[in-house]
mmCIF file of C-alpha atoms in Angstrom:
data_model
loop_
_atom_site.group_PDB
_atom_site.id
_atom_site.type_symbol
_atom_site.label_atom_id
_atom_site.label_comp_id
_atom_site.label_asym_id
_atom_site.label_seq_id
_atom_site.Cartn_x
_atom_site.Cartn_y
_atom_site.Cartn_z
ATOM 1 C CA UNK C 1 -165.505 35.948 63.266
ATOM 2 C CA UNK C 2 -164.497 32.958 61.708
ATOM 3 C CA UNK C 3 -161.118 32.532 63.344
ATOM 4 C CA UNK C 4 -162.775 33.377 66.638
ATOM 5 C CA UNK C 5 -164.674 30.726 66.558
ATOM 6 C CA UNK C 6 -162.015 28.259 66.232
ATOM 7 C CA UNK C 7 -162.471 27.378 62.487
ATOM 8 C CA UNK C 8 -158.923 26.139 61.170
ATOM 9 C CA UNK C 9 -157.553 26.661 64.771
ATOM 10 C CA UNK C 10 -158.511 25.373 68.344
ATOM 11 C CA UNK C 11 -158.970 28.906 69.192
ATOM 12 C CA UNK C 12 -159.862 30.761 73.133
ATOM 13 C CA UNK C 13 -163.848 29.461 72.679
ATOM 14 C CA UNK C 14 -162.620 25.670 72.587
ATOM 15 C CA UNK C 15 -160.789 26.084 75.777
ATOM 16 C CA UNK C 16 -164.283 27.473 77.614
ATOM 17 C CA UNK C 17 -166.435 24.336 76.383
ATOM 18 C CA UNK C 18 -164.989 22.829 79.137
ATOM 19 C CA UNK C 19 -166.175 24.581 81.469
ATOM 20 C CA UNK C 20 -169.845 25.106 79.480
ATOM 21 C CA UNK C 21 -172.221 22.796 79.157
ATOM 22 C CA UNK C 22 -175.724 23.591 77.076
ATOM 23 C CA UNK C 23 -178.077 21.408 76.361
ATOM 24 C CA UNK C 24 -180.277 21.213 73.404
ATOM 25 C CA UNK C 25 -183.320 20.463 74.444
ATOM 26 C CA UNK C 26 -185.220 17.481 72.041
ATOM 27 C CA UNK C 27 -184.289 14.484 70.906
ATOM 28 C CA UNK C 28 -180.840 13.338 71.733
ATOM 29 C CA UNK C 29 -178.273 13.703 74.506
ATOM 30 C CA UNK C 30 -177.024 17.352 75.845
ATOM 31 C CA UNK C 31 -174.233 19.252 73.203
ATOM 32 C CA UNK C 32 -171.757 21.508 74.062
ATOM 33 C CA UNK C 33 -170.467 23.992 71.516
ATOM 34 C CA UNK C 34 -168.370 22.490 69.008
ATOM 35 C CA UNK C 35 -167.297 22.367 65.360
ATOM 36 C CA UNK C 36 -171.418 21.359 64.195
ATOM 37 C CA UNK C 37 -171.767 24.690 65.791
ATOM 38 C CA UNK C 38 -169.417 26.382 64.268
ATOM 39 C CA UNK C 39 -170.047 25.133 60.970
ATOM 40 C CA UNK C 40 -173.511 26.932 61.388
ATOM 41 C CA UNK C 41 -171.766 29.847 62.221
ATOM 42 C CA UNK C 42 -169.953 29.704 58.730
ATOM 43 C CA UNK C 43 -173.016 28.703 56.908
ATOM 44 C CA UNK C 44 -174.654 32.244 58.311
ATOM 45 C CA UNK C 45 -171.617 34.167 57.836
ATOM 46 C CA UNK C 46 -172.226 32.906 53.954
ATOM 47 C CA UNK C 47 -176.054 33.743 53.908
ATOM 48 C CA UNK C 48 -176.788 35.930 57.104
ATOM 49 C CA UNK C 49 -179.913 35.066 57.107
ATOM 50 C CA UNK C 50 -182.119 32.159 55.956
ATOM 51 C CA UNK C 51 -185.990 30.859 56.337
ATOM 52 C CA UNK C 52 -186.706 28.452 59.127
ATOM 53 C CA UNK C 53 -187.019 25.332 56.598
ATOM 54 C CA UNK C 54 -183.685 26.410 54.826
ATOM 55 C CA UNK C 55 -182.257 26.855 58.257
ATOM 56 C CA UNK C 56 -183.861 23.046 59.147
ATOM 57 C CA UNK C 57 -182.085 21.616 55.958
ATOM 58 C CA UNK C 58 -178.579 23.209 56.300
ATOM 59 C CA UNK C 59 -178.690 21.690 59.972
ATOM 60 C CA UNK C 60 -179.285 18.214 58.897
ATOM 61 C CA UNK C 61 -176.710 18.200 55.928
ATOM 62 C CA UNK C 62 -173.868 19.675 58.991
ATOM 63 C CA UNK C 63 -175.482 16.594 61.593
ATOM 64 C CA UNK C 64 -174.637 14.179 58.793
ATOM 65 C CA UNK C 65 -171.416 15.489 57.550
ATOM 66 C CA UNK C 66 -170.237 14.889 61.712
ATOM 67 C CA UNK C 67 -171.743 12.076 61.956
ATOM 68 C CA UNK C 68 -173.489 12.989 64.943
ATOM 69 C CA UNK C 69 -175.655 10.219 66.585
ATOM 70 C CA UNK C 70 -178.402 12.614 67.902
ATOM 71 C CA UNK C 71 -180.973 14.392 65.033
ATOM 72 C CA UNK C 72 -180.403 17.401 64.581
ATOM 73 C CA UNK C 73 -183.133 20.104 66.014
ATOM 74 C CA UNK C 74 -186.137 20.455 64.259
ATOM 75 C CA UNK C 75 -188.675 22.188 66.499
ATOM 76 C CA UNK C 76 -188.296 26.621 66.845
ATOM 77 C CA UNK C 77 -187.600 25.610 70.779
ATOM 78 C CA UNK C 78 -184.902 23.329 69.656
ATOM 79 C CA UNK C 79 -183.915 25.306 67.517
ATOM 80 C CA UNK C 80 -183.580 27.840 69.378
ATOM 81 C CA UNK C 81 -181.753 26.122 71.977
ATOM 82 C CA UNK C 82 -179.045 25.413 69.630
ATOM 83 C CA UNK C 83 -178.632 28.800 68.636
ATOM 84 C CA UNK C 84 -178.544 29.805 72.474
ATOM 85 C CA UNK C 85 -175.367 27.879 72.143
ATOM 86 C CA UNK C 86 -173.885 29.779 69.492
ATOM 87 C CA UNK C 87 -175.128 32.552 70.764
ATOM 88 C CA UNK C 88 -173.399 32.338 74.204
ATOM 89 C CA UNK C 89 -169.709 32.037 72.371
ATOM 90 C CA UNK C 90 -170.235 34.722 69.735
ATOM 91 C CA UNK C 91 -172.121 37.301 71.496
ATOM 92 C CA UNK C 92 -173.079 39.597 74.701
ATOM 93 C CA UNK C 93 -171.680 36.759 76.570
ATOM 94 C CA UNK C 94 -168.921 35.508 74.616
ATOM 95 C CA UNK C 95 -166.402 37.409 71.990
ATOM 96 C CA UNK C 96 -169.488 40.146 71.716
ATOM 97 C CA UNK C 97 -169.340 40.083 67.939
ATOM 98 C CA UNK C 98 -172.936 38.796 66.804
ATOM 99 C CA UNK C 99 -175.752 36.743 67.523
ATOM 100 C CA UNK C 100 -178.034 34.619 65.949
ATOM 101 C CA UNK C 101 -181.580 35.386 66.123
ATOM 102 C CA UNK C 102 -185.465 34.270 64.714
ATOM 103 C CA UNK C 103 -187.647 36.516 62.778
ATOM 104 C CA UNK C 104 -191.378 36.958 62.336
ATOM 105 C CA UNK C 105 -191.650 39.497 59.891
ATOM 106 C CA UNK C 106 -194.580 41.026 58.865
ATOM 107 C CA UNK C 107 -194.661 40.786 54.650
ATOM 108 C CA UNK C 108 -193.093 38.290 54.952
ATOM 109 C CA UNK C 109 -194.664 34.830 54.441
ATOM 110 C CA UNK C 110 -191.851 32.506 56.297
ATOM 111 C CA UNK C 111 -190.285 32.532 59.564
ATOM 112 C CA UNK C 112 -186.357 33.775 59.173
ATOM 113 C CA UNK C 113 -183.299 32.547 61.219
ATOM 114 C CA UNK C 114 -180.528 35.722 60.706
ATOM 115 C CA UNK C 115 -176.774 36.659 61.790
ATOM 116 C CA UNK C 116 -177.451 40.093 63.468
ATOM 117 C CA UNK C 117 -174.206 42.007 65.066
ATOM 118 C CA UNK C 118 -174.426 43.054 68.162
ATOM 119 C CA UNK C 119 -174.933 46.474 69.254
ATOM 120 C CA UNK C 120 -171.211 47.893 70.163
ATOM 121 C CA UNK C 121 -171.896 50.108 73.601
ATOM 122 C CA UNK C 122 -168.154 51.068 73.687
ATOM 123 C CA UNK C 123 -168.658 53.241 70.458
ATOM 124 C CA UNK C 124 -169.958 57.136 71.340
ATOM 125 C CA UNK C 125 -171.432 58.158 68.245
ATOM 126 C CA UNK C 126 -174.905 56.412 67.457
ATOM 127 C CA UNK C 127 -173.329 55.243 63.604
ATOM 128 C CA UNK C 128 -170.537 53.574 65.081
ATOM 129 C CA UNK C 129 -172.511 51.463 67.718
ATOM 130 C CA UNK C 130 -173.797 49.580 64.856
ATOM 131 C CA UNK C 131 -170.950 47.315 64.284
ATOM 132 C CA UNK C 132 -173.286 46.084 60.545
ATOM 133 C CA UNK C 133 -173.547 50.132 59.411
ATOM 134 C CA UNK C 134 -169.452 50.168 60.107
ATOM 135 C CA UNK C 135 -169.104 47.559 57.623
ATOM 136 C CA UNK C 136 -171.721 48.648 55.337
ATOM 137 C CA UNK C 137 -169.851 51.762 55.416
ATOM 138 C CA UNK C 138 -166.530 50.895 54.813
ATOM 139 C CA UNK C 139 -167.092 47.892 51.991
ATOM 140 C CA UNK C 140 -169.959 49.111 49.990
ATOM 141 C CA UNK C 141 -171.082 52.652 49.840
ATOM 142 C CA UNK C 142 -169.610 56.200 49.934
ATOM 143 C CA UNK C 143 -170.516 58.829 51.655
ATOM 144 C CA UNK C 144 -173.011 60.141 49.458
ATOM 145 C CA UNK C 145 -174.733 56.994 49.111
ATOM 146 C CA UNK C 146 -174.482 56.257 53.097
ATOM 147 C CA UNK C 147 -176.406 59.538 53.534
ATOM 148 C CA UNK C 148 -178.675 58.516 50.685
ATOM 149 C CA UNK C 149 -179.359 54.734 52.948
ATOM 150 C CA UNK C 150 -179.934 56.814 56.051
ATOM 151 C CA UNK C 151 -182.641 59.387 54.671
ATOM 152 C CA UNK C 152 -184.629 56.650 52.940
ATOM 153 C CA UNK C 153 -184.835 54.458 55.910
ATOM 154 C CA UNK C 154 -185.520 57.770 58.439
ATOM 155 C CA UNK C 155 -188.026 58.128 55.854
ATOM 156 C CA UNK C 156 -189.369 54.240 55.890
ATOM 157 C CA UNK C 157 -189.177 54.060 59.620
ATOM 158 C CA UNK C 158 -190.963 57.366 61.101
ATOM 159 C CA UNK C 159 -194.445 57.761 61.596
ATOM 160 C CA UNK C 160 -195.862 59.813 58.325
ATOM 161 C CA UNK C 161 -192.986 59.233 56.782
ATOM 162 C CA UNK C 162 -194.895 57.017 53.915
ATOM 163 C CA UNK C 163 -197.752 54.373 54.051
ATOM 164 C CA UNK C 164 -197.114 51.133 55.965
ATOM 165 C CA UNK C 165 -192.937 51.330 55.437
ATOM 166 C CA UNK C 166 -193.533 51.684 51.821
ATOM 167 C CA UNK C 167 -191.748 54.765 50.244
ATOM 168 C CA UNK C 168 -192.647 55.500 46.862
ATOM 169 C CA UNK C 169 -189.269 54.470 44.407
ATOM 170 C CA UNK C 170 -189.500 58.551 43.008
ATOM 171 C CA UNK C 171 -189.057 59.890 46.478
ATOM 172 C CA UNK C 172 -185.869 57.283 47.291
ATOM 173 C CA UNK C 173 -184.307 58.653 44.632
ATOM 174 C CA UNK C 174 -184.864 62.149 44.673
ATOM 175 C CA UNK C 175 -183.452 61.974 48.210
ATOM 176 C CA UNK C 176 -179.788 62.260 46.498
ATOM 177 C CA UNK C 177 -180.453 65.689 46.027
ATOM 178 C CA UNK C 178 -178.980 66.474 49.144
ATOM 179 C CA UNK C 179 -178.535 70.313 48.378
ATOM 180 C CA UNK C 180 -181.976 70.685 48.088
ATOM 181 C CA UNK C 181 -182.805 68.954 51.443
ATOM 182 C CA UNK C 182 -179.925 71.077 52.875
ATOM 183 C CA UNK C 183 -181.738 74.499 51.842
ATOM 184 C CA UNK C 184 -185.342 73.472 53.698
ATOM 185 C CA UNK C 185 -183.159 71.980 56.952
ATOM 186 C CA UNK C 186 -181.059 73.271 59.036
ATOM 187 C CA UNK C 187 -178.822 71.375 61.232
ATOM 188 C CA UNK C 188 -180.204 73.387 64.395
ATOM 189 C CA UNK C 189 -183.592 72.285 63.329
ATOM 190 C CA UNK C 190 -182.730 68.814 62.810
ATOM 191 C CA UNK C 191 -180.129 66.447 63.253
ATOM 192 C CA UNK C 192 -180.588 64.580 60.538
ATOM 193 C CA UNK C 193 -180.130 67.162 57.732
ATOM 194 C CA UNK C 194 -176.825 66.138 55.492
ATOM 195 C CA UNK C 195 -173.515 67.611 55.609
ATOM 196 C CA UNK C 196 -172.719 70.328 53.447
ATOM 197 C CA UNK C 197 -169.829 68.185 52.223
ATOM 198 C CA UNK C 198 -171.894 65.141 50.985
ATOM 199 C CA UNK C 199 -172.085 65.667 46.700
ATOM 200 C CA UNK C 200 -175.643 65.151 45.380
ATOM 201 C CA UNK C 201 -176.336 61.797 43.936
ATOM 202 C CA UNK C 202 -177.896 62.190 39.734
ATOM 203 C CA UNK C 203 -180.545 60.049 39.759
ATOM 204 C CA UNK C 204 -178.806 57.157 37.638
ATOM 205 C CA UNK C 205 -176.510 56.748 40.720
ATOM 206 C CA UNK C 206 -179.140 57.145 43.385
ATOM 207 C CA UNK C 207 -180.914 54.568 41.537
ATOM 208 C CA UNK C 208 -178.201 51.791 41.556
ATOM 209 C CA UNK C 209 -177.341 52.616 45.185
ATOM 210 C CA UNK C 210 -180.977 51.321 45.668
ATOM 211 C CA UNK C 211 -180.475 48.476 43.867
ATOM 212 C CA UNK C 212 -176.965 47.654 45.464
ATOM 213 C CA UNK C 213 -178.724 47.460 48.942
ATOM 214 C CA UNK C 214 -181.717 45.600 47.617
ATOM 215 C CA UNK C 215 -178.831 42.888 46.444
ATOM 216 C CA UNK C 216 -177.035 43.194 49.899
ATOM 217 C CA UNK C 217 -180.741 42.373 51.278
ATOM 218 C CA UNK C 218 -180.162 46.110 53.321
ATOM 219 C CA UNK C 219 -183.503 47.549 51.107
ATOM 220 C CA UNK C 220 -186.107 45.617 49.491
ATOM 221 C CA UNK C 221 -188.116 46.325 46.676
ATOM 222 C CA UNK C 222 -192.186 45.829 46.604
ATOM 223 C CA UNK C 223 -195.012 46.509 43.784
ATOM 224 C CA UNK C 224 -198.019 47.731 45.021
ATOM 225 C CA UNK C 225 -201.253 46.932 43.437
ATOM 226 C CA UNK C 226 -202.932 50.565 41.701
ATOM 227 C CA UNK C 227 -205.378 51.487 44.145
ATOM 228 C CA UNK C 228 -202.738 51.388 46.331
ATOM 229 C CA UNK C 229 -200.571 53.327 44.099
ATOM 230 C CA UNK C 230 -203.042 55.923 44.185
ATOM 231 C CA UNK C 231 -202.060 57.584 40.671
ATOM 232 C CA UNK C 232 -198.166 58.055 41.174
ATOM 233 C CA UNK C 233 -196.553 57.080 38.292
ATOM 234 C CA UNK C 234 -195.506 53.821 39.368
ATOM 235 C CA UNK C 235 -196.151 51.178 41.682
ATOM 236 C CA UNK C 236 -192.877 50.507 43.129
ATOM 237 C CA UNK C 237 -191.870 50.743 46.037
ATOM 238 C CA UNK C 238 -189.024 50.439 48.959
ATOM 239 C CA UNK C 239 -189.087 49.192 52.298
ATOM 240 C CA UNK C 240 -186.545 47.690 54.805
ATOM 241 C CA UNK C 241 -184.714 44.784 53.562
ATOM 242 C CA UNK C 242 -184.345 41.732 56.229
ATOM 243 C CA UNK C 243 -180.410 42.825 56.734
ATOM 244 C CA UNK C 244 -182.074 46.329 58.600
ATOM 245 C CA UNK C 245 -184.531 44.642 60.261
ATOM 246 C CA UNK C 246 -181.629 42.281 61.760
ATOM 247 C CA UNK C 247 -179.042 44.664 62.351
ATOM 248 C CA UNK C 248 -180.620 48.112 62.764
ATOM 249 C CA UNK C 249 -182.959 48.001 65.048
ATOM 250 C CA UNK C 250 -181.205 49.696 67.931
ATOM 251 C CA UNK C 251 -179.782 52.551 65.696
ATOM 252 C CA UNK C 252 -183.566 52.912 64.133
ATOM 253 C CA UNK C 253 -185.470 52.844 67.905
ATOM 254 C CA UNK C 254 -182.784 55.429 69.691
ATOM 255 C CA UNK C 255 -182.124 57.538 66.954
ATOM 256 C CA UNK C 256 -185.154 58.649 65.930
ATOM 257 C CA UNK C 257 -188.837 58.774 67.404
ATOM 258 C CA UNK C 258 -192.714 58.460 66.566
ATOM 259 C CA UNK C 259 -191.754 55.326 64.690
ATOM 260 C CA UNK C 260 -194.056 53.344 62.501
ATOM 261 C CA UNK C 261 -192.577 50.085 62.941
ATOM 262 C CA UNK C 262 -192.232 48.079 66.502
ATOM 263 C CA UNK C 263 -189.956 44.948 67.216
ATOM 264 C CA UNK C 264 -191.078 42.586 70.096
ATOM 265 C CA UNK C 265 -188.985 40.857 72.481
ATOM 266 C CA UNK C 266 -190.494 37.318 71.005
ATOM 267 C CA UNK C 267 -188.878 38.039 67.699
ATOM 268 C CA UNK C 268 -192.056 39.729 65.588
ATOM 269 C CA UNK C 269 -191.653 42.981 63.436
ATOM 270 C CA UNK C 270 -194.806 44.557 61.871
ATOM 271 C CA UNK C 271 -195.861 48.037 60.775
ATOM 272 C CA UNK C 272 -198.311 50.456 62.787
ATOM 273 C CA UNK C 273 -200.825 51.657 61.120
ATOM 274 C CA UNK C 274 -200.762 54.847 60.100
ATOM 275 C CA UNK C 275 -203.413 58.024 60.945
ATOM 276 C CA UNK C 276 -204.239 58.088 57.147
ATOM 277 C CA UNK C 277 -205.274 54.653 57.151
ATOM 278 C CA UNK C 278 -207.320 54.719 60.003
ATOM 279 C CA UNK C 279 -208.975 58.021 59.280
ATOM 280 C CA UNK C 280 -209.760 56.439 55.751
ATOM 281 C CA UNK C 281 -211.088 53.303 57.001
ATOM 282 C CA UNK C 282 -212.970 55.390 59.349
ATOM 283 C CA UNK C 283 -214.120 57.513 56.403
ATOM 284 C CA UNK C 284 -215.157 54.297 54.304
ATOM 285 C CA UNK C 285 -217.547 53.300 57.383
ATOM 286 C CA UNK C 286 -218.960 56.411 57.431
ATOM 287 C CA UNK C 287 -219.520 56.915 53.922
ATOM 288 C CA UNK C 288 -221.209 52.832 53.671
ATOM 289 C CA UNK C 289 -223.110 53.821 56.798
ATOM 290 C CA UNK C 290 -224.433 56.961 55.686
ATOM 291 C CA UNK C 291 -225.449 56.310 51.996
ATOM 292 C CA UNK C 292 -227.658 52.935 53.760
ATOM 293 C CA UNK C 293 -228.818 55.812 56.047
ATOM 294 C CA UNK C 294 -229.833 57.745 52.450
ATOM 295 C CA UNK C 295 -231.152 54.865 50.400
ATOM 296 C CA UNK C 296 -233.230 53.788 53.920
ATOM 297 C CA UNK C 297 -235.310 56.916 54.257
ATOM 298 C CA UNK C 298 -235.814 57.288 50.300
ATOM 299 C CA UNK C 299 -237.179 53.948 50.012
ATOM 300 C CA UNK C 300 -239.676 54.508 53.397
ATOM 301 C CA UNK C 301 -240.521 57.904 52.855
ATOM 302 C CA UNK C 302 -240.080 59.747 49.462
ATOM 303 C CA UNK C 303 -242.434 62.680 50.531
ATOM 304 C CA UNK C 304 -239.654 63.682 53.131
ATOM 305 C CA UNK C 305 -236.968 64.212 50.344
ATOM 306 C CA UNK C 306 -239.831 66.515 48.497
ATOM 307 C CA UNK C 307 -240.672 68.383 51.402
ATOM 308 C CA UNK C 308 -236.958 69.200 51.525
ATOM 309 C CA UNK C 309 -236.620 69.901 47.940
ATOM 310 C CA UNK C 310 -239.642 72.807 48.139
ATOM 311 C CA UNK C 311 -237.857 74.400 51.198
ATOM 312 C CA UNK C 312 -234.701 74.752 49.762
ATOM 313 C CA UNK C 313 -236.257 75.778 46.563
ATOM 314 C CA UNK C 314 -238.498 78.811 48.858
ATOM 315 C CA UNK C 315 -234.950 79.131 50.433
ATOM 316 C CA UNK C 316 -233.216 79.844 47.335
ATOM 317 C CA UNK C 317 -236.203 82.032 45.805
ATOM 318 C CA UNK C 318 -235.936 83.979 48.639
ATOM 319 C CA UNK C 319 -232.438 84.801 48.984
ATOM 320 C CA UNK C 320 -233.037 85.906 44.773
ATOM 321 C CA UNK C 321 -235.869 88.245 45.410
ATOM 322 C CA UNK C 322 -233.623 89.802 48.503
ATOM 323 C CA UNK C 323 -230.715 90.166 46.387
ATOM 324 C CA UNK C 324 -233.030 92.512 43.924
ATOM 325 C CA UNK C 325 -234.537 94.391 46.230
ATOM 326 C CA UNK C 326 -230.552 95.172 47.471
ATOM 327 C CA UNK C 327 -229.561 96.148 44.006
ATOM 328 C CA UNK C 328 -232.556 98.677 44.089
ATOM 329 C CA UNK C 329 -231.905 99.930 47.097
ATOM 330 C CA UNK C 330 -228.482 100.363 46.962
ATOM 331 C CA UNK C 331 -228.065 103.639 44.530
ATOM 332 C CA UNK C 332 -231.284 104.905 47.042
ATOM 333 C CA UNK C 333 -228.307 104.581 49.775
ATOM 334 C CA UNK C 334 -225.694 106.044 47.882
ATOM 335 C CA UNK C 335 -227.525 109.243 47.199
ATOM 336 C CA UNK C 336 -228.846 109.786 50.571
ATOM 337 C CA UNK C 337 -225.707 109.616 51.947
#
């Protein structure tokens, strides 16, 4: 990407700022791309993704290193605007490689700027459109651990697949026991089921193929307070790191269905709420709504919990006095017949 964007040569994008002009709207005079712009590009290529006030501050250092007479942008619609720029040379529109693009995520506190790569609709199979798993696949993991990436976020990502995209750290890693899954599914029943060939992981490894794609910012790891924990045996947990939320989203929303996440064209990610959650809250209501409904009618009227009381009691007496008068009866039965 870097040579393609005409860093150490004048490179094919150059030659088309001549006949491209795109403004950035704010204070200052209209840019075309040029090397402020493609010094950005490096700077993501470095980080992939950064918060909007880190973004902010990497931009200014770049505006003064040109010596460019215009500030640099500093609002999220000139920001955005400059990115537009970038985004016209090194994506959809221009050398289709990536694109950079703004993130509301929910979890996460701060508004993030990231380099996401662009969805490759050349490729057949639905692994190789994503240019990012490609790479992921080839530089960092094998094929045991790539499986062991792709069941924990099916598992993140799918509707009852765990509590608001937070998979307990246990389960992650007992995914690696792919011979297990392979007995209880069938490739005919599901597609996702591993491959024979893929070697189970032993925990130790599963474990630091987590903590690999936490680094690589692919996974991320979370502690959950203890009622939230709900008596597992810890409190960690994994969800999607900012790298799948950037780059994944296409494989995530065609491959697979009832999700539990949503992105939105405006650049927000959050989690759905699950039918646990809602039938607890539900049940919390009910259970606050009937115990006022209790305490109400015992503090008005204690003679109606009494009146109760004695009919259950002549209930209960009797159901014993019926259940003698069976147990006398019953030999009388026996010999008649």
């Amino acid at each position: 990407l870097g040579v393609h964007c005409g860093v150490g040569e004048e490179g094919r994008l150059r030659d088309r700022q001549e006949k491209r002009r795109s403004p950035v709207e704010g204070p200052g005079v209209a840019m075309d791309y040029g090397d402020v712009h493609r010094a950005a590009i490096q700077v993501f290529l470095v980080k992939k993704h950064m918060t909007e006030d880190e973004t902010k501050k990497q931009l200014r250092e770049l505006f003064s290193a040109f010596k460019l007479q215009q500030p640099p942008p500093f609002t999220t619609k000139e920001l955005s605007a400059f990115f537009n720029v970038i985004n016209e040379e090194i994506g959809h529109g221009g050398i289709n490689h990536a694109e950079i693009k703004r993130l509301n995520i929910e979890g996460i506190p701060e508004r993030i700027w990231g380099l996401a790569q662009v969805h490759l609709e050349e490729e057949q199979d639905a692994e190789a459109k994503e240019a990012a798993l490609k790479e992921l696949k080839s530089r960092w993991l094998n094929p045991s651990q790539m499986e062991l990436f792709k069941l924990v976020v099916e598992s993140i990502v799918k509707a009852g697949g765990c509590r608001g995209g937070m998979l307990d750290i246990n389960n992650a890693v007992n995914m690696g026991r792919f011979s297990i899954k392979n007995k209880r599914r069938s490739v005919e029943d599901d597609e996702e089921a591993p491959v024979p060939s893929v070697k189970d992981l032993k925990a130790e490894e599963a474990m630091h193929t987590l903590e690999r794609l936490v680094e690589l910012d692919w996974l991320r790891f979370e502690n959950v307070d203890q009622a939230e924990a709900r008596g597992t045996h810890n409190n960690k947990r994994v969800t999607l790191g900012i790298r799948s939320i950037l780059d994944l989203r296409k494989y995530i929303e065609t491959r697979y269905d009832n999700l539990g996440c949503v992105w939105t064209n405006g650049g927000d990610f959050k989690w759905l709420a699950s039918d646990d959650d809602a039938g607890q809250d539900a049940g919390k209501e009910n259970e606050g709504s009937t115990g006022k409904r209790a305490s109400s009618s015992r503090d008005e009227g204690g003679g109606h919990d009494t009146e109760d009381d004695e009919e259950e009691e002549g209930n209960g007496a009797g159901e014993a006095r019926g259940s003698k008068r069976q147990q006398r009866e019953g030999p009388t039965r026996r010999s008649t017949e």
